[in-house]
Coordinates of C-alpha atoms (C1' of nucleotides) in Angstrom, one line a residue:
Chain E
M1 CA 12.7 -56.8 5.2
S2 CA 11.2 -59.1 2.5
D3 CA 8.7 -61.8 3.2
P4 CA 10.5 -65.0 2.8
R5 CA 7.6 -67.0 1.6
P6 CA 4.9 -65.3 -0.5
G7 CA 3.0 -68.6 -0.9
L8 CA 1.1 -69.7 2.2
K9 CA 0.5 -67.1 4.8
P10 CA -2.9 -65.6 5.0
L11 CA -2.8 -64.3 8.6
A12 CA 0.9 -63.5 8.9
R13 CA -0.1 -59.8 8.7
T14 CA 2.2 -58.1 11.2
R15 CA 2.9 -54.5 10.9
L16 CA 6.6 -53.6 10.7
Y17 CA 6.3 -51.3 13.7
E18 CA 5.2 -54.3 15.8
Q19 CA 8.3 -56.2 15.0
V20 CA 10.4 -53.1 15.7
A21 CA 8.8 -52.5 19.0
Q22 CA 9.4 -56.2 19.9
Q23 CA 13.0 -56.0 19.0
I24 CA 13.4 -52.8 21.0
M25 CA 12.0 -54.5 24.1
E26 CA 14.1 -57.5 23.5
W27 CA 17.2 -55.4 23.3
V28 CA 16.1 -53.7 26.5
R29 CA 15.8 -57.0 28.2
E30 CA 19.1 -58.3 27.0
N31 CA 21.0 -55.3 28.1
G32 CA 19.2 -55.2 31.4
L33 CA 18.0 -51.7 31.0
T34 CA 15.6 -50.5 33.7
T35 CA 13.4 -47.5 34.5
G36 CA 15.0 -44.3 33.6
D37 CA 17.5 -45.6 31.1
R38 CA 17.6 -44.1 27.7
L39 CA 17.0 -45.9 24.4
L40 CA 19.1 -45.5 21.3
P41 CA 18.2 -42.4 19.2
E42 CA 15.6 -43.0 16.6
R43 CA 18.0 -42.5 13.7
E44 CA 20.4 -45.1 15.0
L45 CA 17.6 -47.6 15.8
A46 CA 16.4 -47.0 12.2
T47 CA 19.7 -47.8 10.6
R48 CA 20.5 -50.7 12.9
L49 CA 17.2 -52.3 12.3
G50 CA 17.2 -51.5 8.7
V51 CA 13.9 -49.6 8.7
S52 CA 13.0 -46.0 8.2
R53 CA 12.8 -43.5 11.0
A54 CA 9.1 -43.2 10.5
T55 CA 8.6 -46.8 11.3
V56 CA 10.7 -46.5 14.4
S57 CA 8.6 -43.6 15.4
Q58 CA 5.5 -45.6 15.0
A59 CA 7.0 -48.3 17.2
L60 CA 7.8 -45.7 19.9
V61 CA 4.2 -44.4 19.7
A62 CA 3.0 -47.9 20.3
L63 CA 5.4 -48.4 23.3
E64 CA 4.4 -45.0 24.6
V65 CA 0.7 -45.8 24.4
I66 CA 1.3 -49.1 26.2
G67 CA 3.2 -47.1 28.8
V68 CA 6.6 -48.6 28.5
V69 CA 8.6 -45.6 27.4
A70 CA 8.2 -41.9 27.5
V71 CA 9.5 -40.0 24.5
R72 CA 10.9 -36.6 25.3
H73 CA 11.4 -34.0 22.6
G74 CA 15.1 -33.2 22.2
D75 CA 16.2 -35.6 24.8
G76 CA 15.3 -39.2 23.9
A77 CA 13.1 -42.1 24.8
V78 CA 13.4 -43.2 28.3
L79 CA 12.0 -46.4 29.9
T80 CA 9.2 -45.9 32.4
D81 CA 8.1 -48.4 34.8
A82 CA 6.9 -51.4 32.9
S83 CA 4.1 -52.0 35.4
G84 CA 1.3 -50.4 33.5
A85 CA -1.9 -48.9 34.8
A86 CA -3.6 -52.3 34.4
K87 CA -1.3 -53.9 36.9
V88 CA -1.7 -51.0 39.3
L89 CA -5.4 -51.3 39.0
E90 CA -5.3 -55.0 39.8
A91 CA -3.1 -54.5 42.8
L92 CA -5.5 -51.8 43.8
R93 CA -8.5 -54.0 43.7
A94 CA -6.7 -56.7 45.6
H95 CA -5.8 -54.4 48.4
A96 CA -9.1 -52.6 48.5
K97 CA -11.0 -55.1 50.5
R98 CA -11.2 -53.1 53.6
L99 CA -14.1 -50.8 53.7
P100 CA -12.5 -48.2 55.9
D101 CA -9.7 -47.9 53.5
I102 CA -12.2 -47.1 50.7
I103 CA -13.8 -44.5 52.8
D104 CA -10.5 -42.9 53.6
A105 CA -9.5 -42.8 50.0
R106 CA -12.9 -41.4 49.0
D107 CA -12.7 -38.7 51.6
A108 CA -9.2 -37.7 50.4
L109 CA -10.2 -37.5 46.8
E110 CA -13.7 -36.1 47.0
T111 CA -12.8 -33.4 49.5
K112 CA -10.1 -32.1 47.2
I113 CA -12.3 -32.5 44.2
A114 CA -15.0 -30.5 45.8
A115 CA -12.6 -27.7 46.7
L116 CA -11.3 -27.6 43.1
A117 CA -14.8 -27.7 41.7
A118 CA -15.6 -24.6 43.8
T119 CA -12.8 -22.7 42.2
R120 CA -13.0 -24.1 38.7
R121 CA -16.6 -24.8 37.9
T122 CA -18.0 -23.3 34.8
D123 CA -21.7 -22.4 34.3
D124 CA -22.1 -25.6 32.4
D125 CA -20.7 -27.6 35.2
L126 CA -23.1 -25.9 37.6
A127 CA -26.0 -26.8 35.3
A128 CA -24.9 -30.4 35.3
I129 CA -24.7 -30.4 39.0
D130 CA -28.1 -28.9 39.4
G131 CA -29.5 -31.3 36.9
A132 CA -28.2 -34.2 38.9
L133 CA -29.9 -32.8 42.0
D134 CA -33.2 -32.5 40.1
V135 CA -32.9 -36.1 39.0
M136 CA -32.2 -37.2 42.5
E137 CA -35.1 -35.2 44.0
A138 CA -37.5 -36.5 41.4
D139 CA -36.5 -40.0 42.1
I140 CA -36.9 -39.6 45.8
D141 CA -40.3 -37.9 45.4
A142 CA -41.3 -40.9 43.4
G143 CA -40.3 -43.2 46.2
G144 CA -36.9 -44.1 44.9
R145 CA -33.6 -43.9 46.7
G146 CA -32.0 -41.5 44.3
V147 CA -29.1 -43.7 43.5
A148 CA -28.8 -42.6 39.9
G149 CA -29.0 -39.0 40.8
D150 CA -26.4 -39.5 43.5
E151 CA -24.0 -41.0 41.1
Q152 CA -24.7 -38.4 38.5
F153 CA -24.1 -35.7 41.1
H154 CA -20.7 -37.0 42.1
A155 CA -19.7 -37.4 38.5
A156 CA -20.7 -33.8 37.8
I157 CA -18.7 -32.5 40.7
T158 CA -15.7 -34.5 39.6
E159 CA -16.1 -33.2 36.1
A160 CA -16.3 -29.7 37.5
A161 CA -12.9 -30.1 39.2
H162 CA -11.3 -30.3 35.8
S163 CA -8.5 -32.6 36.9
S164 CA -8.1 -35.7 34.7
L165 CA -5.9 -37.4 37.2
L166 CA -8.2 -37.1 40.1
E167 CA -11.1 -38.1 37.8
K168 CA -9.2 -41.2 36.8
M169 CA -8.5 -42.1 40.4
M170 CA -12.1 -41.6 41.4
Q171 CA -13.1 -44.0 38.6
Q172 CA -10.8 -46.6 40.1
I173 CA -12.6 -46.7 43.3
S174 CA -16.0 -45.7 42.1
E175 CA -17.4 -49.3 41.9
L176 CA -16.3 -49.8 45.4
I177 CA -17.9 -46.6 46.5
L178 CA -21.1 -47.6 44.8
E179 CA -21.6 -50.4 47.2
T180 CA -21.4 -48.2 50.3
R181 CA -23.5 -45.6 48.6
I182 CA -26.4 -48.0 48.0
E183 CA -26.3 -49.3 51.5
S184 CA -26.4 -45.9 52.9
L185 CA -29.3 -44.7 50.8
S186 CA -31.3 -47.8 51.7
Q187 CA -31.6 -46.6 55.2
P188 CA -35.0 -45.0 55.8
G189 CA -35.0 -41.3 55.9
R190 CA -31.5 -41.2 54.5
P191 CA -32.3 -40.1 51.0
R192 CA -33.7 -36.8 52.2
D193 CA -30.7 -36.2 54.4
S194 CA -28.4 -37.1 51.6
L195 CA -30.2 -34.8 49.2
A196 CA -29.8 -31.9 51.6
A197 CA -26.1 -32.7 52.0
H198 CA -25.7 -32.7 48.3
R199 CA -27.5 -29.3 48.1
R200 CA -25.0 -27.8 50.6
I201 CA -22.1 -29.0 48.5
A202 CA -23.7 -27.7 45.4
D203 CA -24.3 -24.3 47.0
A204 CA -20.7 -24.1 48.1
V205 CA -19.5 -24.9 44.7
R206 CA -21.9 -22.3 43.3
L207 CA -20.5 -19.7 45.7
G208 CA -17.0 -20.6 44.7
D209 CA -15.9 -21.3 48.3
P210 CA -13.4 -24.1 48.2
E211 CA -13.1 -24.5 52.0
L212 CA -16.8 -24.6 52.5
A213 CA -17.2 -27.1 49.6
A214 CA -14.5 -29.3 51.1
A215 CA -16.1 -29.2 54.5
A216 CA -19.5 -30.0 53.1
M217 CA -18.2 -32.9 51.1
H218 CA -16.2 -34.2 54.1
H219 CA -19.3 -34.1 56.2
H220 CA -21.3 -35.8 53.6
V221 CA -18.7 -38.6 53.2
A222 CA -18.6 -39.1 56.9
Q223 CA -22.3 -39.2 57.1
V224 CA -22.6 -41.8 54.5
S225 CA -19.8 -43.8 56.0
D226 CA -21.4 -44.0 59.3
V227 CA -24.0 -46.4 58.1
A228 CA -21.6 -48.4 56.1
I229 CA -19.3 -48.8 59.1
L230 CA -22.1 -49.8 61.4
R231 CA -23.3 -52.4 59.1
D232 CA -19.8 -53.7 58.4
Chain T
M1 CA -7.4 -27.4 19.9
S2 CA -8.0 -25.2 22.9
D3 CA -6.9 -26.2 26.3
P4 CA -9.9 -26.3 28.5
R5 CA -8.0 -24.5 31.3
P6 CA -5.9 -21.7 30.1
G7 CA -4.6 -20.2 33.3
L8 CA -2.3 -23.1 34.0
K9 CA 0.3 -23.8 31.5
P10 CA 3.4 -25.2 30.3
L11 CA 3.5 -29.0 30.4
A12 CA 0.5 -29.2 28.1
R13 CA 2.9 -30.5 25.4
T14 CA 1.0 -33.1 23.5
R15 CA 2.1 -35.0 20.5
L16 CA 0.3 -34.1 17.4
Y17 CA -0.8 -37.7 17.0
E18 CA -2.6 -37.6 20.3
Q19 CA -4.7 -34.6 19.1
V20 CA -5.4 -36.4 15.9
A21 CA -6.5 -39.5 17.7
Q22 CA -8.8 -37.5 19.9
Q23 CA -10.3 -35.7 16.9
I24 CA -10.9 -39.0 15.1
M25 CA -12.7 -40.5 18.1
E26 CA -14.6 -37.3 18.5
W27 CA -15.7 -37.5 14.9
V28 CA -16.7 -41.1 15.4
R29 CA -18.9 -40.2 18.3
E30 CA -20.5 -37.2 16.6
N31 CA -21.4 -39.3 13.6
G32 CA -22.6 -42.1 15.7
L33 CA -20.3 -44.7 14.1
T34 CA -20.4 -48.1 15.6
T35 CA -18.4 -51.3 15.6
G36 CA -17.6 -52.4 12.0
D37 CA -17.9 -48.9 10.5
R38 CA -15.0 -47.7 8.4
L39 CA -13.1 -44.5 9.1
L40 CA -12.1 -42.0 6.4
P41 CA -9.0 -42.9 4.4
E42 CA -5.7 -41.8 5.9
R43 CA -5.1 -39.4 3.0
E44 CA -8.4 -37.7 3.5
L45 CA -8.0 -37.5 7.3
A46 CA -4.6 -35.9 6.7
T47 CA -5.9 -33.2 4.4
R48 CA -9.0 -32.6 6.5
L49 CA -7.0 -32.2 9.7
G50 CA -4.2 -30.4 8.1
V51 CA -1.5 -32.8 9.1
S52 CA 0.7 -35.2 7.2
R53 CA -0.2 -38.7 6.5
A54 CA 2.6 -39.9 8.7
T55 CA 1.0 -38.3 11.7
V56 CA -2.4 -39.8 10.9
S57 CA -0.7 -43.1 10.7
Q58 CA 0.8 -42.6 14.1
A59 CA -2.6 -41.7 15.5
L60 CA -4.0 -44.9 14.0
V61 CA -1.2 -46.9 15.5
A62 CA -2.1 -45.5 18.9
L63 CA -5.7 -46.3 18.4
E64 CA -4.8 -49.7 17.2
V65 CA -2.7 -50.4 20.3
I66 CA -5.5 -49.3 22.5
G67 CA -7.8 -51.6 20.6
V68 CA -10.5 -49.4 19.2
V69 CA -9.7 -49.7 15.6
A70 CA -8.2 -52.4 13.3
V71 CA -6.2 -51.1 10.3
R72 CA -6.5 -53.3 7.3
H73 CA -4.1 -53.0 4.4
G74 CA -5.8 -52.0 1.3
D75 CA -9.1 -51.7 2.9
G76 CA -9.1 -49.1 5.6
A77 CA -9.4 -48.7 9.3
V78 CA -12.5 -50.2 10.9
L79 CA -13.8 -49.6 14.4
T80 CA -13.6 -52.7 16.6
D81 CA -14.9 -51.3 19.8
A82 CA -17.0 -48.2 19.4
S83 CA -18.0 -48.2 23.0
G84 CA -14.4 -47.5 23.9
A85 CA -14.5 -44.1 22.2
A86 CA -15.2 -42.3 25.5
K87 CA -12.5 -44.2 27.3
V88 CA -10.0 -43.4 24.6
L89 CA -10.5 -39.7 25.0
E90 CA -10.0 -40.0 28.6
A91 CA -7.0 -42.2 28.3
L92 CA -5.3 -39.9 25.9
R93 CA -6.2 -36.9 28.1
A94 CA -4.8 -38.7 31.1
H95 CA -1.7 -39.5 29.2
A96 CA -1.0 -35.8 28.9
K97 CA 0.0 -36.0 32.5
R98 CA -0.3 -32.4 33.3
L99 CA 1.8 -31.1 36.2
P100 CA -1.0 -29.2 37.9
D101 CA -3.1 -32.3 37.9
I102 CA -0.4 -34.3 39.6
I103 CA 0.0 -31.6 42.2
D104 CA -3.7 -31.6 42.9
A105 CA -3.8 -35.3 43.3
R106 CA -0.7 -35.3 45.5
D107 CA -2.2 -32.7 47.7
A108 CA -5.5 -34.7 48.0
L109 CA -3.7 -37.9 49.0
E110 CA -0.9 -36.6 51.2
T111 CA -3.1 -34.3 53.2
K112 CA -5.4 -37.1 54.1
I113 CA -2.5 -39.4 54.7
A114 CA -1.0 -36.9 57.1
A115 CA -4.3 -36.6 59.0
L116 CA -4.6 -40.3 59.3
A117 CA -1.1 -40.7 60.3
A118 CA -1.7 -38.3 63.2
T119 CA -4.4 -40.5 64.5
R120 CA -3.1 -43.9 63.8
R121 CA 0.7 -43.7 64.1
T122 CA 2.3 -46.2 66.4
D123 CA 5.5 -45.6 68.2
D124 CA 7.3 -47.6 65.6
D125 CA 5.9 -45.4 62.9
L126 CA 7.1 -42.4 64.8
A127 CA 10.5 -43.8 65.1
A128 CA 10.6 -44.4 61.3
I129 CA 9.6 -40.8 60.7
D130 CA 12.2 -39.5 63.0
G131 CA 14.8 -41.7 61.4
A132 CA 13.9 -40.3 58.0
L133 CA 14.3 -36.8 59.4
D134 CA 17.7 -37.7 60.8
V135 CA 18.8 -39.1 57.4
M136 CA 17.7 -35.9 55.7
E137 CA 19.4 -33.7 58.2
A138 CA 22.7 -35.6 57.9
D139 CA 22.6 -35.4 54.2
I140 CA 22.0 -31.7 54.2
D141 CA 24.7 -31.2 56.7
A142 CA 27.0 -33.0 54.4
G143 CA 26.0 -30.6 51.6
G144 CA 23.4 -32.8 50.0
R145 CA 19.8 -31.9 49.2
G146 CA 18.3 -34.6 51.4
V147 CA 16.4 -36.2 48.6
A148 CA 16.7 -39.7 49.9
G149 CA 15.6 -38.7 53.4
D150 CA 12.7 -36.8 51.8
E151 CA 11.5 -39.8 50.0
Q152 CA 12.0 -41.9 53.1
F153 CA 10.0 -39.4 55.2
H154 CA 7.0 -39.4 52.9
A155 CA 7.1 -43.2 52.8
A156 CA 7.1 -43.3 56.6
I157 CA 4.2 -41.0 56.8
T158 CA 2.3 -43.0 54.3
E159 CA 3.1 -46.1 56.2
A160 CA 1.9 -44.5 59.4
A161 CA -1.5 -43.8 57.9
H162 CA -2.1 -47.6 57.8
S163 CA -4.3 -47.5 54.7
S164 CA -3.2 -49.8 52.0
L165 CA -5.5 -48.2 49.4
L166 CA -4.1 -44.8 49.9
E167 CA -0.6 -46.2 49.9
K168 CA -1.2 -47.8 46.6
M169 CA -2.6 -44.6 45.2
M170 CA 0.5 -42.7 46.4
Q171 CA 2.7 -45.2 44.6
Q172 CA 0.8 -44.5 41.5
I173 CA 1.3 -40.8 41.9
S174 CA 4.9 -41.0 42.8
E175 CA 5.6 -42.7 39.5
L176 CA 4.1 -39.7 37.7
I177 CA 6.0 -37.4 39.9
L178 CA 9.3 -39.0 39.0
E179 CA 8.4 -38.9 35.3
T180 CA 7.7 -35.2 35.2
R181 CA 10.8 -34.6 37.2
I182 CA 9.0 -32.6 39.7
E183 CA 11.2 -34.0 42.4
S184 CA 14.3 -32.5 41.0
L185 CA 12.6 -29.2 40.3
S186 CA 11.0 -29.0 43.6
Q187 CA 14.2 -28.8 45.5
P188 CA 14.1 -25.2 46.5
G189 CA 17.8 -24.5 47.0
R190 CA 16.8 -24.2 50.6
P191 CA 16.9 -27.7 51.9
R192 CA 16.8 -26.3 55.5
D193 CA 13.3 -24.8 54.9
S194 CA 12.2 -28.1 53.5
L195 CA 13.6 -29.9 56.6
A196 CA 11.8 -27.5 58.8
A197 CA 8.5 -28.1 57.0
H198 CA 9.0 -31.8 57.4
R199 CA 9.6 -31.3 61.1
R200 CA 6.3 -29.5 61.5
I201 CA 4.5 -32.3 59.9
A202 CA 6.3 -34.8 62.1
D203 CA 5.5 -32.9 65.2
A204 CA 1.8 -32.7 64.3
V205 CA 1.8 -36.4 63.8
R206 CA 3.6 -36.9 67.1
L207 CA 1.0 -34.8 68.9
G208 CA -1.8 -36.8 67.2
D209 CA -3.4 -33.7 65.8
P210 CA -4.9 -34.6 62.4
E211 CA -6.0 -31.1 61.4
L212 CA -2.6 -29.6 62.2
A213 CA -0.9 -32.4 60.4
A214 CA -3.1 -32.0 57.3
A215 CA -2.5 -28.3 57.3
A216 CA 1.2 -28.7 57.6
M217 CA 1.3 -31.2 54.8
H218 CA -0.9 -29.0 52.6
H219 CA 1.5 -26.1 53.2
H220 CA 4.4 -28.3 52.4
V221 CA 3.0 -29.6 49.1
A222 CA 2.0 -26.1 48.1
Q223 CA 5.5 -24.8 48.8
V224 CA 7.1 -27.5 46.8
S225 CA 4.7 -27.1 44.0
D226 CA 5.2 -23.3 43.9
V227 CA 8.8 -23.8 43.2
A228 CA 8.2 -26.3 40.5
I229 CA 5.8 -24.0 38.7
L230 CA 8.0 -20.9 39.1
R231 CA 11.1 -22.6 37.8
D232 CA 9.5 -24.0 34.7
Chain X
dC1 C1' -22.9 -67.8 -15.1
dA2 C1' -18.2 -68.5 -13.4
dG3 C1' -13.8 -67.3 -13.4
dA4 C1' -9.9 -64.5 -14.6
dC5 C1' -8.4 -60.0 -15.1
dC6 C1' -8.1 -55.2 -14.7
dT7 C1' -8.0 -50.8 -11.9
dA8 C1' -9.0 -47.5 -8.5
dT9 C1' -8.5 -47.0 -3.8
dT10 C1' -6.2 -47.7 0.3
dG11 C1' -2.6 -48.7 3.7
dG12 C1' 2.7 -49.8 4.4
dC13 C1' 7.0 -48.1 4.2
dT14 C1' 11.0 -45.4 2.7
dA15 C1' 13.9 -41.3 1.8
dG16 C1' 15.2 -36.8 2.9
dG17 C1' 14.6 -32.5 4.9
dC18 C1' 13.6 -28.6 8.1
dC19 C1' 12.4 -27.1 12.6
dA20 C1' 12.1 -27.1 17.8
dC21 C1' 13.7 -28.6 22.0
dT22 C1' 17.3 -30.1 25.4
dA23 C1' 21.6 -30.2 27.6
dG24 C1' 26.1 -29.2 27.8
dT25 C1' 30.0 -25.9 27.2
dC26 C1' 32.3 -21.7 27.2
dC27 C1' 32.9 -17.0 27.8
dA28 C1' 31.9 -12.3 29.3
dG29 C1' 30.3 -9.4 32.9
dA30 C1' 29.0 -8.5 37.8
Chain O
dT1 C1' 34.2 -16.5 42.0
dC2 C1' 29.9 -17.0 40.2
dT3 C1' 26.1 -15.9 37.3
dG4 C1' 23.9 -15.6 33.0
dG5 C1' 23.8 -15.6 28.1
dA6 C1' 25.3 -17.4 23.6
dC7 C1' 26.6 -21.1 21.1
dT8 C1' 26.6 -26.0 19.5
dA9 C1' 25.7 -30.8 19.0
dG10 C1' 22.3 -34.2 19.3
dT11 C1' 17.7 -35.5 19.6
dG12 C1' 12.7 -35.9 18.5
dG13 C1' 8.5 -33.7 15.8
dC14 C1' 6.6 -33.2 11.7
dC15 C1' 6.4 -32.6 6.8
dT16 C1' 6.7 -33.6 1.6
dA17 C1' 7.0 -36.8 -2.0
dG18 C1' 6.9 -41.1 -3.7
dC19 C1' 6.7 -46.1 -4.7
dC20 C1' 5.0 -50.7 -3.4
dA21 C1' 1.4 -54.0 -1.8
dA22 C1' -3.2 -55.4 -0.7
dT23 C1' -8.1 -55.1 -1.3
dA24 C1' -12.6 -54.6 -3.4
dG25 C1' -15.3 -54.2 -7.1
dG26 C1' -16.0 -53.9 -11.6
dT27 C1' -15.5 -55.8 -16.5
dC28 C1' -14.3 -59.0 -19.8
dT29 C1' -14.1 -63.6 -21.6
dG30 C1' -15.1 -68.5 -21.9

DNA sequence: CAGACCTATTGGCTAGGCCACTAGTCCAGA
DNA sequence: TCTGGACTAGTGGCCTAGCCAATAGGTCTG
């Protein structure tokens, strides 16, 4: 592993683990490995590539972060679907044009999130939720539409559900949701109704009643969607 | 290094480097470091965090791959995107792929999907669903576990919901499900029971009763998840 | 003052080792 | 027969110790 030409190469700075990772992927491609197939053991990769095991390990970390492989203690490194989260997200956006779809997805996620929040919320979570409601109310009192507080509220509820996966999925569709949310709140008289609906959700979460929370959230989403659909 | 949610357990296996990366980014945020600032030397990080330098190096590789730091030989590791600090934590957390989270998400999506399928299914959809049940039953009669039919069934239900967004999200989830091998674990040695549960869902969809369908699906997911957790 | 030359500091990588986990095998007991 | 436990081989996880290479910043010299 010696640099062939020490003379002129200012930017050739590649880490060894990058080359190793590249070679591994090349090997995978050449041998036509697919999802679920197991890579060679670290020790063998190390000897075959003429590097130390630590470097191979770094390469696997890189591949793992990228999402190409999953390294399993005591078992080995297996290939996972090469279509990373980025591609999924893109596909998501491409398919997400229809508003009703967005509403369906939002209902699915937020209803469950509300139920989970009711059972898992900590006191801190509750404080955050109440804080969001205060922000929303203050804004509405001042003549605003409470958009910021609305967003903050849903973020707080999501946080209180303590489920990273659901949180991630909510983020994926959050921008899409924002549009419908703004439209809804721009209807006269809506902000007050919306605030009340949020209060009902918050109360259910406070009580720790998952079914009530889910029902309240479902009602809220349906209410908001009404307007969006009418205007569609 | 405390898990925020103790009650639920086992799959929390995180690599040390992930924790190290999280702590580094946390430290960055606490000290208000921004783009261009230099991190502590690897050796010092190692001693401060009580891990080996190799592990710190792995963490830096991960952060480098994500794109938040650039490691410069002889100089140090500098932040390239301080704004990404929050995202990193979340990405790493998401990478932990905890089983309970996946179950939560699956429940959220499939319940809604079942309800939608009940209201939107066409006759063709229904035929596909019944076909999947037939496949499952035949397989079980032949001594199999009906895995293929099971997959087919859920795909048919998802199809019947006619929501491309939810479908995409389910695809995302199913990848995770496969990775954590829930599928294999979730075969409760009693394929007949599983078949019966599927029948109940199909019947509710046939009747066009969204609430019943949702309830049946929820029960099914809960049943499957129970087994997975118990057997772990 | 400008340039060459040290030198401390830092990352890059290796070597070797021990431990923990996984899966398969085999054997004893119900 | 079948279940469950012990054993074993193979694997990744992480550590210790060390040397090499690059960088930055000082100091020395002309």
